[in-house]
Amino acid sequence: MSSGTDTQTLEFQAEVQQLLNLMIHSVYSNREVFLRELISNASDAIDKLRFEALKQESLFEDDPELKIRVDFDAEQRTVTITDNGIGMDRDDVVENLGTIAHSGTKRFLEQMTGDQQKDAQLIGQFGVGFYSAFVVADKVEVFSRKAGVEPQYGVHWSSEGKGAYTIETIERSQRGTAVVLHLPQEQEEFCDGMRLRHIIRKYSDHISVPIEMPAQSGSAPQQSEEKGAEQGEEEQEQTPQWEVVNRASALWMRPKSEISDEEYKELYKHVAHDFEEPLTWLHNHVEGRQSYVSLLYIPKRPPFDLFEQKPAHGVKLYVRRVFITEDTEHLLPRYLRFVRGVVDSDDLPLNISREMLQHNPMISSIRSASVKRILDRLERMAKNEPQMYAEFWESFGRVLKEGIAEDHGNREKIAKLLRFSSTYEEKETPDVSLDDYIGRMNEGQNKIYYVTAESFNAARNSPHLEVFRRHGIEVLLLPDPVDEWLVAHLNEYEGKQLVSIAKGELDLDQLTGEQAEQEKAQREEKEQAYKDLCSRLQEKLNDKVSEVRVSHRLTDSPACLVVGEYDFGVGMQRLLQAAGHNFPAGKPALEINPDHQLIKRLDNEAEQRLQDWALTLYEQSLLAEGGQLEDPAAYVKRVNSLLTE
Ligand SMILES: Nc1ncnc2c1ncn2[C@@H]1O[C@H](COP(=O)(O)OP(=O)(O)OP(=O)(O)O)[C@@H](O)[C@H]1O
């Protein structure tokens, strides 16, 4: 077969080399998954061919029976996985087996610690597809021919996984791909029919195309890759000694009661390209105005590209068992982009193109029903399986929060699923729902209070919390950058307004009950007493603050900054500016604490020193908000001079 021309030796892309090193030296314990990965690729290749053949039937050539074959040769110590799918040409092979297009790969590799145990776990999480062949093989060969091209444009790829591979053009009559694994002696256990069958049943039973192996009863056909290619498909078709070893039907079409958890989990690993088990799944057979099946999985851990603009994987769309496309934008909204699985429609046209998905009413209705199912499932999980929900929230809470801005129709439902930290227990792990908060609200309280900050500690130590602590009012602590977006879009929940404690004037009178009248009188007195100081400070800070006023929020801090009720918080302003948005930022107000020693002293300060104190108070308050000073050196100098005078 190797009538090789244009033989080239090429180096792997640096990332592939790194991956291969990991594979070869990996302590990855579950070695048998190499077969699952290669069968998974073979099945994808068959799915692609079936889809392309909808438009161009000739791609089937004279070999329309799609199948995967797993063969072995104990003497030669080889295992061969053959498919008659879409195949690859020379460029495809270089592109697919020499480089990695995954956007998340770099990040994955950066996370490698050098600790073999930990790295093996990461590899498991990431999944390395084709390269897992090198977990068991010391040499891998790929023979392929793309569907529809002439036999003389076959391609042979070969590598020992050590930095380089060779590639040559060969004659190959058979369409599709064969991967030949050469096993070292210590891996010869895999050259065993029973063992291979067992692995296929364990991991690949759900694959919907037949997976064939040499029949156990008859003598195994000693049909090496080369022999197969020379003899052509016809003879292969007639070879009687092959038998199907998997169930070869689309798992999602079977009734739920007939599918074991193990089967669900293995299908997940195939469709999600994940080595780990899913957190949970939802399987629905829908009949009615349109019929379709959806099997949607919620993974355990976020994929490496969760925050990339274009995620690599999504939900697989099938029409009457024919794979159409892996969709990342139409079947589910962006805030559910972590969901994986299959939607198989009976009613969509087989020739539906990716472009047509956008405006298709059937797709929209599948989408809204799926969103509802997922949100309902999450709600049930939150209620009945709080441990599992906490795991979900840790992995995908940040993404789900985007839904508040993205999905008006489901805002209440999503809001119910949100989890925050709060001053109730001050746990950094967010586990307080808005319903929990409402359930604990003080008598007379009709607002949900929150504070946003750069970090959990900054939120928890915010000076704005002081008055709330004094009155025992719970405040939600929101340290995540997306929280600013979230609260900008979630004005109320269950009729209760969400209010930032760092914005606008506070009105807690209703809440503080009997003390209110008394406090109010005291406040007015203090406002009067500090009126003069306020206006003197304001004069000094005219270009920085809109107003200087007596605070009702503070007990321990001398001052704080308060933005207008409808302005972005200080943190959000910084985010927007960093993202290049120019917007007229309203000036904050500076509130001073009339009971603080520092403020009490200021009244008697001379003009120049008051100027320095005014600036220092302003800058301290900015720092306490996590802000940055325009001129830190001047601040340090000023503070030092105030300290030493
Ligand atoms: N049997 C095959 N037939 C045709 N193309 C294949 C085959 N095996 C691999 N490929 C091509 O090589 C690419 C890389 O495969 P690989 O298994 O490394 O990654 P993947 O399947 O894309 O993703 P993952 O690593 O998440 O499984 C595939 O996307 C596919 O284009």
XYZ file of C-alpha atoms and ligand atoms in Angstrom:
676
model
C 0.000 0.000 0.000
C 2.830 2.352 0.776
C 3.479 3.418 -2.739
C 4.448 6.608 -0.934
C 5.222 9.783 -2.757
C 5.942 13.231 -1.287
C 7.007 11.817 2.029
C 7.498 14.636 4.483
C 8.644 14.701 8.052
C 6.970 17.480 9.978
C 7.204 18.675 13.521
C 4.208 18.775 15.792
C 2.992 22.164 16.936
C 4.523 22.964 20.344
C 1.201 22.418 22.147
C 0.749 18.982 20.559
C 4.256 18.051 21.563
C 3.490 19.064 25.105
C 0.285 17.016 25.043
C 2.065 13.996 23.633
C 4.708 14.178 26.335
C 1.938 14.201 28.860
C 0.301 11.205 27.217
C 3.448 9.175 26.934
C 4.582 9.833 30.466
C 1.169 10.053 31.946
C 0.162 8.143 34.994
C -3.312 8.231 33.597
C -4.721 5.105 35.117
C -7.652 4.495 32.843
C -5.673 3.473 29.760
C -8.494 1.653 28.019
C -10.246 4.936 27.188
C -8.008 5.266 24.122
C -10.486 2.991 22.361
C -13.462 5.085 23.363
C -11.753 8.207 22.009
C -10.851 6.643 18.670
C -14.309 5.107 18.251
C -15.818 8.459 19.166
C -13.796 10.121 16.384
C -14.779 7.377 13.952
C -18.430 7.861 14.803
C -18.142 11.640 14.351
C -16.516 11.040 10.950
C -19.440 8.826 9.951
C -21.922 11.440 11.161
C -20.161 14.030 9.014
C -20.243 11.812 5.951
C -23.937 11.092 6.404
C -24.610 14.815 6.581
C -22.517 15.691 3.518
C -24.102 12.834 1.589
C -27.525 14.427 2.028
C -26.391 16.967 -0.541
C -24.095 14.703 -2.508
C -25.115 11.095 -2.453
C -22.146 10.037 -4.550
C -19.966 10.450 -1.458
C -21.183 7.035 -0.337
C -19.347 5.691 -3.390
C -20.234 1.993 -3.488
C -19.922 1.613 0.245
C -23.153 2.908 1.783
C -23.183 0.731 4.886
C -21.622 2.901 7.495
C -19.675 1.108 10.173
C -16.677 1.031 12.438
C -14.377 -1.971 12.703
C -12.019 -2.848 15.488
C -9.431 -5.461 14.634
C -6.283 -6.735 16.298
C -3.227 -8.797 15.523
C -1.722 -10.438 18.575
C 1.471 -11.425 16.794
C 2.196 -8.008 15.394
C 0.784 -6.416 18.549
C -1.481 -4.025 16.642
C -5.018 -2.777 17.214
C -6.752 -1.147 14.235
C -9.830 1.056 14.288
C -11.329 1.547 10.842
C -14.274 3.673 9.751
C -15.828 4.415 6.385
C -16.700 7.974 7.345
C -15.716 11.307 5.859
C -11.955 10.615 5.877
C -9.171 13.176 5.650
C -6.957 14.519 2.896
C -3.349 15.486 3.391
C -4.138 19.014 4.564
C -6.796 17.766 6.965
C -4.351 15.313 8.489
C -1.670 17.971 8.993
C -4.251 20.327 10.425
C -6.049 17.814 12.632
C -3.280 15.541 13.805
C -0.367 17.968 13.863
C -1.937 21.035 15.421
C -4.651 21.775 17.916
C -7.373 24.214 17.122
C -8.967 24.070 20.577
C -8.958 27.546 21.991
C -8.968 26.151 25.508
C -5.864 24.007 24.985
C -3.378 26.691 25.829
C -5.152 27.495 29.048
C -5.326 23.805 29.859
C -1.602 23.399 29.310
C -0.849 26.446 31.428
C -2.625 24.780 34.309
C -0.230 21.839 34.267
C 1.656 21.737 37.516
C 4.287 19.118 36.794
C 2.737 17.015 39.554
C 1.923 13.773 37.751
C -1.098 12.903 39.830
C -2.707 16.295 39.498
C -1.869 16.542 35.830
C -3.346 13.136 35.137
C -6.565 14.380 36.692
C -6.498 17.468 34.512
C -5.885 15.405 31.400
C -8.914 13.377 32.335
C -10.952 16.502 32.616
C -9.737 17.991 29.378
C -9.894 14.956 27.150
C -7.301 14.713 24.455
C -9.119 12.717 21.797
C -6.853 11.257 19.183
C -3.664 11.757 21.186
C -4.867 9.361 23.864
C -3.705 6.663 21.399
C -0.224 7.339 22.752
C -1.256 6.306 26.233
C -1.002 2.713 25.007
C 0.843 2.813 21.673
C 4.481 3.561 20.995
C 3.738 4.122 17.326
C 0.535 5.223 15.647
C -0.264 5.090 11.952
C -3.244 6.671 10.243
C -4.413 5.661 6.769
C -7.116 7.827 5.311
C -8.918 8.887 2.161
C -11.423 11.658 2.044
C -14.859 10.788 0.684
C -15.216 11.828 -2.925
C -11.531 12.115 -3.820
C -9.587 9.765 -6.086
C -7.894 6.689 -4.542
C -4.446 8.051 -5.397
C -4.967 10.873 -2.913
C -4.947 8.676 0.128
C -2.677 9.671 2.962
C -0.506 7.826 5.436
C 0.529 9.484 8.702
C 2.894 7.898 11.127
C 4.443 8.942 14.409
C 6.124 7.625 17.500
C 4.842 10.647 19.348
C 8.282 12.118 19.831
C 8.230 15.552 18.308
C 7.697 14.687 14.657
C 5.500 12.714 12.291
C 5.814 11.630 8.688
C 3.158 12.036 6.098
C 2.979 10.618 2.591
C 0.465 10.334 -0.188
C -0.660 6.765 -0.881
C -3.111 4.850 -2.984
C -6.115 3.902 -0.898
C -9.259 2.536 -2.404
C -11.200 2.421 0.817
C -12.924 5.614 1.926
C -12.486 6.774 5.518
C -9.838 6.301 8.116
C -7.932 3.488 9.764
C -5.899 4.131 12.892
C -3.304 1.450 13.594
C -1.842 1.309 17.070
C 1.461 -0.474 17.571
C 1.614 -1.606 21.141
C 4.737 -2.210 23.181
C 4.982 -5.524 24.981
C 3.727 -4.119 28.270
C 0.435 -3.136 26.616
C -0.198 -6.410 24.805
C -3.220 -7.101 27.002
C -5.176 -4.927 24.547
C -4.489 -7.357 21.664
C -7.233 -9.543 22.927
C -10.691 -9.964 21.453
C -12.437 -10.438 24.787
C -10.783 -7.430 26.311
C -11.554 -5.178 23.313
C -15.170 -6.349 23.193
C -15.508 -5.672 26.857
C -14.120 -2.136 26.465
C -16.405 -1.420 23.520
C -19.484 -2.595 25.416
C -18.455 -0.605 28.429
C -17.747 2.694 26.738
C -19.138 2.665 23.237
C -22.336 0.663 23.327
C -24.336 3.855 22.736
C -22.551 4.619 19.456
C -25.324 4.541 16.898
C -23.348 3.004 14.043
C -22.415 -0.677 14.175
C -19.028 -1.464 15.656
C -17.781 -4.748 14.251
C -15.126 -7.124 15.488
C -13.817 -10.400 14.141
C -16.408 -13.055 14.967
C -15.498 -15.020 18.024
C -16.721 -18.354 16.761
C -15.136 -18.384 13.328
C -11.501 -17.708 12.748
C -10.668 -14.062 12.926
C -10.073 -12.566 9.526
C -6.413 -11.761 9.351
C -7.282 -8.648 7.491
C -4.631 -6.081 8.041
C -5.114 -2.513 6.938
C -2.952 -3.043 3.857
C -4.754 -6.188 2.856
C -8.120 -4.471 3.199
C -7.028 -1.670 0.961
C -5.684 -3.977 -1.719
C -8.689 -6.210 -1.777
C -11.145 -3.360 -1.903
C -14.390 -2.949 -0.080
C -16.294 -5.531 -2.008
C -14.398 -8.410 -0.595
C -14.510 -6.874 2.824
C -18.284 -6.630 2.629
C -18.438 -10.313 1.887
C -16.142 -11.293 4.704
C -18.533 -13.246 6.884
C -16.478 -13.376 10.039
C -17.349 -9.940 11.371
C -19.954 -9.428 14.029
C -21.529 -6.358 15.521
C -20.563 -5.936 19.145
C -22.499 -2.850 20.191
C -26.195 -2.197 20.259
C -25.864 0.256 17.342
C -28.995 2.278 17.869
C -29.315 5.888 18.893
C -29.474 5.679 22.656
C -31.606 8.790 23.003
C -34.405 7.174 20.975
C -34.857 4.385 23.505
C -37.371 4.729 26.330
C -35.840 6.132 29.489
C -36.687 3.015 31.446
C -34.441 0.946 29.180
C -31.341 3.053 29.622
C -28.976 2.549 32.507
C -27.163 5.394 34.214
C -23.909 3.981 32.889
C -25.184 4.208 29.325
C -26.293 7.791 29.833
C -22.899 8.651 31.234
C -20.977 7.074 28.384
C -23.064 8.871 25.793
C -22.321 12.077 27.639
C -18.587 11.538 27.418
C -18.920 11.029 23.675
C -21.130 14.019 22.884
C -19.511 16.397 25.361
C -15.894 15.404 24.728
C -15.533 15.146 28.467
C -13.720 12.436 30.399
C -15.722 13.072 33.523
C -19.247 12.036 34.332
C -22.027 14.601 34.002
C -23.704 16.156 37.008
C -27.155 15.244 35.747
C -29.246 14.890 32.614
C -32.759 15.471 31.247
C -34.198 13.100 28.701
C -37.477 13.984 26.995
C -39.466 12.406 24.210
C -41.740 15.165 22.963
C -44.830 14.421 20.885
C -47.423 16.897 19.726
C -47.211 19.792 17.339
C -43.728 18.622 16.599
C -41.927 15.577 17.768
C -38.368 15.460 18.896
C -36.161 13.931 21.519
C -33.847 15.924 23.662
C -31.198 14.489 25.918
C -29.458 17.344 27.666
C -26.631 17.056 30.138
C -25.335 19.432 32.770
C -21.612 18.801 33.147
C -19.803 18.733 36.457
C -17.028 21.069 35.611
C -16.706 24.011 33.277
C -14.920 23.392 29.985
C -11.712 25.290 29.431
C -13.276 27.615 26.908
C -16.362 28.598 28.915
C -15.603 32.283 28.599
C -14.329 32.230 25.025
C -16.389 34.085 22.473
C -16.876 30.932 20.404
C -17.061 27.746 22.447
C -15.894 24.593 20.662
C -18.801 22.406 21.719
C -22.516 22.717 22.198
C -25.628 20.635 21.581
C -25.688 18.184 18.700
C -28.634 18.569 16.376
C -29.898 15.463 14.576
C -32.771 15.166 12.152
C -34.249 11.677 12.134
C -30.987 10.221 13.527
C -28.838 12.054 10.967
C -26.312 14.349 12.567
C -26.702 17.884 11.210
C -24.498 20.150 13.247
C -23.077 20.861 16.642
C -24.834 24.047 17.578
C -23.502 26.630 19.996
C -26.002 29.443 19.538
C -29.488 28.511 18.335
C -30.681 25.579 20.381
C -29.855 27.220 23.683
C -29.172 30.780 24.818
C -25.608 31.805 25.542
C -26.077 31.720 29.300
C -26.757 27.972 29.073
C -23.711 27.335 26.884
C -22.381 24.765 29.348
C -25.213 22.351 28.517
C -24.288 19.452 26.227
C -26.308 16.737 24.562
C -28.471 15.830 21.644
C -31.654 17.139 20.079
C -33.127 14.829 17.430
C -36.077 16.223 15.493
C -38.530 14.245 13.398
C -39.969 17.304 11.700
C -37.101 19.534 10.630
C -36.089 19.179 6.998
C -32.995 17.058 6.488
C -31.465 19.726 4.325
C -31.637 22.357 7.024
C -28.509 24.474 6.935
C -26.798 26.150 9.862
C -27.963 29.524 8.555
C -31.576 28.358 8.521
C -31.471 27.465 12.189
C -31.639 31.083 13.239
C -35.127 31.833 11.992
C -36.683 28.432 12.195
C -39.839 28.449 14.364
C -39.375 24.762 15.283
C -35.885 25.503 16.556
C -37.241 28.441 18.585
C -39.882 26.284 20.161
C -37.389 23.491 20.960
C -35.163 26.169 22.432
C -37.745 27.716 24.718
C -38.988 24.322 25.893
C -35.412 23.195 26.574
C -34.622 26.358 28.528
C -37.705 25.823 30.633
C -36.799 22.204 31.291
C -33.253 23.071 32.291
C -34.328 25.883 34.600
C -37.010 23.688 36.166
C -34.493 20.916 36.671
C -32.105 23.350 38.351
C -34.885 24.600 40.571
C -35.716 21.060 41.659
C -32.041 20.356 42.204
C -31.657 23.479 44.343
C -34.603 22.378 46.440
C -34.022 18.652 46.737
C -30.313 18.153 46.142
C -28.631 21.218 47.647
C -25.201 19.582 47.622
C -25.426 18.943 43.912
C -26.755 22.429 43.338
C -23.810 23.930 45.227
C -21.512 22.008 42.897
C -23.444 23.293 39.908
C -23.348 26.851 41.200
C -19.627 26.740 41.733
C -19.056 25.613 38.160
C -21.670 27.598 36.288
C -23.154 30.240 38.592
C -21.254 33.023 36.874
C -22.592 32.003 33.497
C -26.146 31.567 34.709
C -26.067 35.119 36.078
C -25.693 36.379 32.504
C -29.213 35.073 31.939
C -30.676 37.847 34.069
C -29.643 40.354 31.396
C -30.085 37.996 28.458
C -33.414 36.328 29.044
C -36.164 38.733 30.115
C -38.852 36.099 29.883
C -37.178 33.833 32.413
C -35.721 36.493 34.672
C -37.764 35.530 37.739
C -36.923 31.869 37.287
C -33.225 32.588 36.936
C -33.321 35.022 39.857
C -34.692 32.212 42.024
C -31.603 30.183 41.192
C -29.072 32.854 42.119
C -26.837 32.320 45.118
C -24.915 34.986 47.001
C -22.744 35.510 50.011
C -24.279 37.719 52.646
C -23.610 39.309 55.987
C -25.851 36.645 57.562
C -23.075 34.099 57.867
C -20.316 35.863 55.939
C -19.381 32.675 54.103
C -17.319 33.213 50.987
C -19.127 30.319 49.312
C -22.306 31.831 47.957
C -25.300 29.897 49.255
C -27.934 32.517 50.061
C -30.878 32.660 47.673
C -33.086 35.707 47.291
C -35.875 33.660 48.875
C -33.644 32.906 51.882
C -32.940 36.608 52.166
C -36.608 37.588 51.960
C -37.469 34.933 54.521
C -35.106 36.582 56.997
C -36.031 40.193 56.280
C -36.621 42.414 59.309
C -40.074 43.611 60.105
C -40.892 46.630 57.993
C -38.075 45.896 55.534
C -39.246 45.933 51.945
C -35.960 46.139 50.091
C -33.173 43.716 49.312
C -29.865 45.361 50.151
C -26.569 44.531 48.491
C -23.057 45.846 48.147
C -20.782 45.224 45.173
C -17.013 45.148 45.527
C -13.804 43.876 43.969
C -13.456 40.911 46.288
C -15.310 39.096 49.025
C -13.158 40.742 51.681
C -13.614 44.195 50.202
C -17.382 43.631 50.206
C -17.416 42.335 53.739
C -15.328 45.251 55.011
C -17.167 47.928 53.099
C -17.775 51.003 55.307
C -21.276 51.160 53.837
C -22.200 48.103 55.860
C -21.682 49.757 59.200
C -25.207 51.086 59.721
C -26.705 47.798 58.502
C -24.645 45.854 60.983
C -25.742 48.204 63.719
C -29.381 47.535 62.952
C -28.962 43.825 62.185
C -30.073 44.133 58.572
C -28.728 41.460 56.227
C -26.859 42.653 53.131
C -25.898 40.563 50.105
C -22.180 40.677 49.320
C -21.486 40.733 45.588
C -17.801 40.432 44.729
C -18.063 39.101 41.180
C -17.504 41.567 38.271
C -20.629 40.229 36.538
C -22.652 41.120 39.633
C -22.633 44.759 38.558
C -24.333 43.719 35.313
C -26.640 41.461 37.199
C -27.989 44.121 39.526
C -28.160 46.627 36.681
C -30.755 44.260 35.138
C -32.451 42.908 38.215
C -34.248 45.820 39.792
C -36.616 43.772 41.848
C -37.476 40.267 42.937
C -40.875 39.171 44.257
C -41.925 42.816 44.405
C -38.912 43.786 46.509
C -36.572 46.363 45.108
C -32.860 45.529 45.025
C -30.960 48.464 46.464
C -27.246 49.146 46.559
C -26.204 50.314 49.986
C -23.460 52.367 48.343
C -25.776 54.425 46.158
C -28.051 57.375 46.788
C -29.381 58.540 50.131
C -30.280 55.849 52.611
C -33.710 55.746 54.095
C -33.749 53.218 56.880
C -36.231 55.028 59.082
C -39.003 52.564 58.484
C -36.736 49.818 59.565
C -35.223 51.135 62.666
C -38.619 51.328 64.333
C -38.845 53.061 67.669
C -35.319 54.360 67.501
C -36.184 56.120 64.281
C -37.668 59.271 65.692
C -34.881 59.688 68.140
C -32.193 59.022 65.561
C -33.800 61.353 63.127
C -33.706 64.193 65.600
C -30.081 63.502 66.416
C -29.207 63.387 62.767
C -30.805 66.698 62.060
C -28.901 68.169 64.925
C -25.612 66.838 63.575
C -26.398 67.948 60.063
C -26.881 71.401 61.463
C -23.688 71.256 63.516
C -21.565 70.113 60.586
C -23.164 72.234 57.925
C -20.298 74.615 57.898
C -17.605 71.893 57.775
C -19.443 70.168 54.944
C -19.477 73.255 52.808
C -15.824 74.010 53.581
C -14.836 70.470 52.564
C -16.954 70.678 49.477
C -15.177 73.824 48.396
C -11.885 71.953 48.573
C -13.200 68.942 46.640
C -15.388 70.670 44.130
C -13.854 68.952 41.105
C -14.118 65.500 42.701
C -17.409 65.215 44.532
C -20.917 66.434 43.898
C -21.648 67.092 47.546
C -20.254 66.636 51.046
C -22.889 65.622 53.570
C -23.303 64.110 57.012
C -23.534 60.321 56.823
C -26.108 58.028 58.393
C -24.261 54.952 57.242
C -21.026 55.053 59.146
C -20.027 54.065 62.633
C -16.322 53.150 62.383
C -15.044 54.882 59.259
C -14.560 58.645 58.990
C -15.984 58.956 55.467
C -17.237 57.110 52.408
C -18.144 57.765 48.804
C -21.706 57.359 47.591
C -22.660 57.324 43.922
C -25.983 58.617 42.636
C -28.901 56.204 42.771
C -28.895 55.769 38.998
C -25.144 55.863 38.437
C -22.924 52.864 37.933
C -21.092 51.731 41.050
C -17.433 52.700 41.365
C -16.360 49.159 40.397
C -18.586 49.095 37.319
C -17.312 52.487 36.241
C -13.813 51.095 36.372
C -14.809 47.983 34.405
C -16.429 50.050 31.698
C -13.513 52.419 31.462
C -11.103 49.491 31.220
C -13.238 48.104 28.387
C -12.773 51.416 26.554
C -16.227 52.896 27.236
C -16.271 56.609 27.636
C -19.258 57.790 29.550
C -19.920 60.862 31.641
C -19.357 59.490 35.132
C -21.452 61.339 37.684
C -19.409 62.619 40.612
C -19.979 60.722 43.866
C -20.977 62.367 47.127
C -18.596 62.276 50.090
C -20.332 61.395 53.333
C -18.613 62.156 56.626
C -19.165 60.471 59.950
C -19.930 63.160 62.538
C -19.134 60.810 65.412
C -15.638 60.003 64.228
C -12.732 61.543 66.126
C -11.057 62.663 62.940
C -14.093 64.530 61.704
C -14.669 66.123 65.069
C -11.156 67.532 64.938
C -11.459 68.909 61.444
C -13.810 71.652 62.431
C -10.964 73.580 63.966
C -8.377 73.006 61.257
C -6.828 75.910 59.420
C -7.547 76.258 55.716
C -4.334 74.683 54.335
C -4.514 71.655 56.588
C -8.184 71.262 55.889
C -7.334 71.144 52.196
C -4.956 68.249 52.890
C -7.486 66.477 55.108
C -10.239 66.862 52.562
C -8.138 65.256 49.854
C -6.963 62.526 52.207
C -10.494 61.653 53.270
C -11.602 61.527 49.670
C -8.682 59.336 48.615
C -9.057 56.991 51.582
C -12.705 56.528 50.743
C -11.797 55.807 47.147
C -9.268 53.190 48.290
C -11.847 51.575 50.549
C -14.060 51.133 47.460
C -11.196 49.325 45.743
C -10.516 52.390 43.594
C -7.194 53.631 42.333
C -5.544 56.923 43.136
C -4.557 59.272 40.363
C -1.353 60.229 42.166
C -0.459 57.663 44.850
C 2.914 59.314 45.631
C 1.227 62.626 46.442
C -1.221 60.785 48.695
C 1.598 59.108 50.647
C 3.439 62.412 51.005
C 0.335 64.172 52.249
C -0.535 61.449 54.773
C 3.032 61.453 56.082
C 2.988 65.152 56.516
C -0.346 64.993 58.363
C 1.008 62.259 60.609
C 4.157 64.103 61.523
C 2.795 67.579 62.039
N -11.471 8.780 12.267
C -11.428 10.053 11.864
N -11.953 10.420 10.678
C -11.925 11.694 10.241
N -11.377 12.692 10.946
C -10.822 12.396 12.134
C -10.814 11.080 12.660
N -10.183 11.103 13.855
C -9.834 12.390 14.076
N -10.210 13.169 13.050
C -10.046 14.617 12.904
O -9.034 15.024 13.785
C -9.546 16.045 14.672
C -8.854 15.961 15.979
O -9.292 14.846 16.699
P -9.215 14.813 18.257
O -9.785 13.528 18.712
O -7.833 15.119 18.676
O -10.100 16.018 18.713
P -11.680 16.248 18.635
O -12.376 14.952 18.403
O -11.924 17.342 17.665
O -11.996 16.834 20.069
P -11.756 16.184 21.506
O -10.290 16.274 21.784
O -12.532 17.079 22.383
O -12.254 14.786 21.445
C -11.042 15.821 14.704
O -11.737 17.004 15.010
C -11.318 15.362 13.277
O -11.436 16.481 12.415
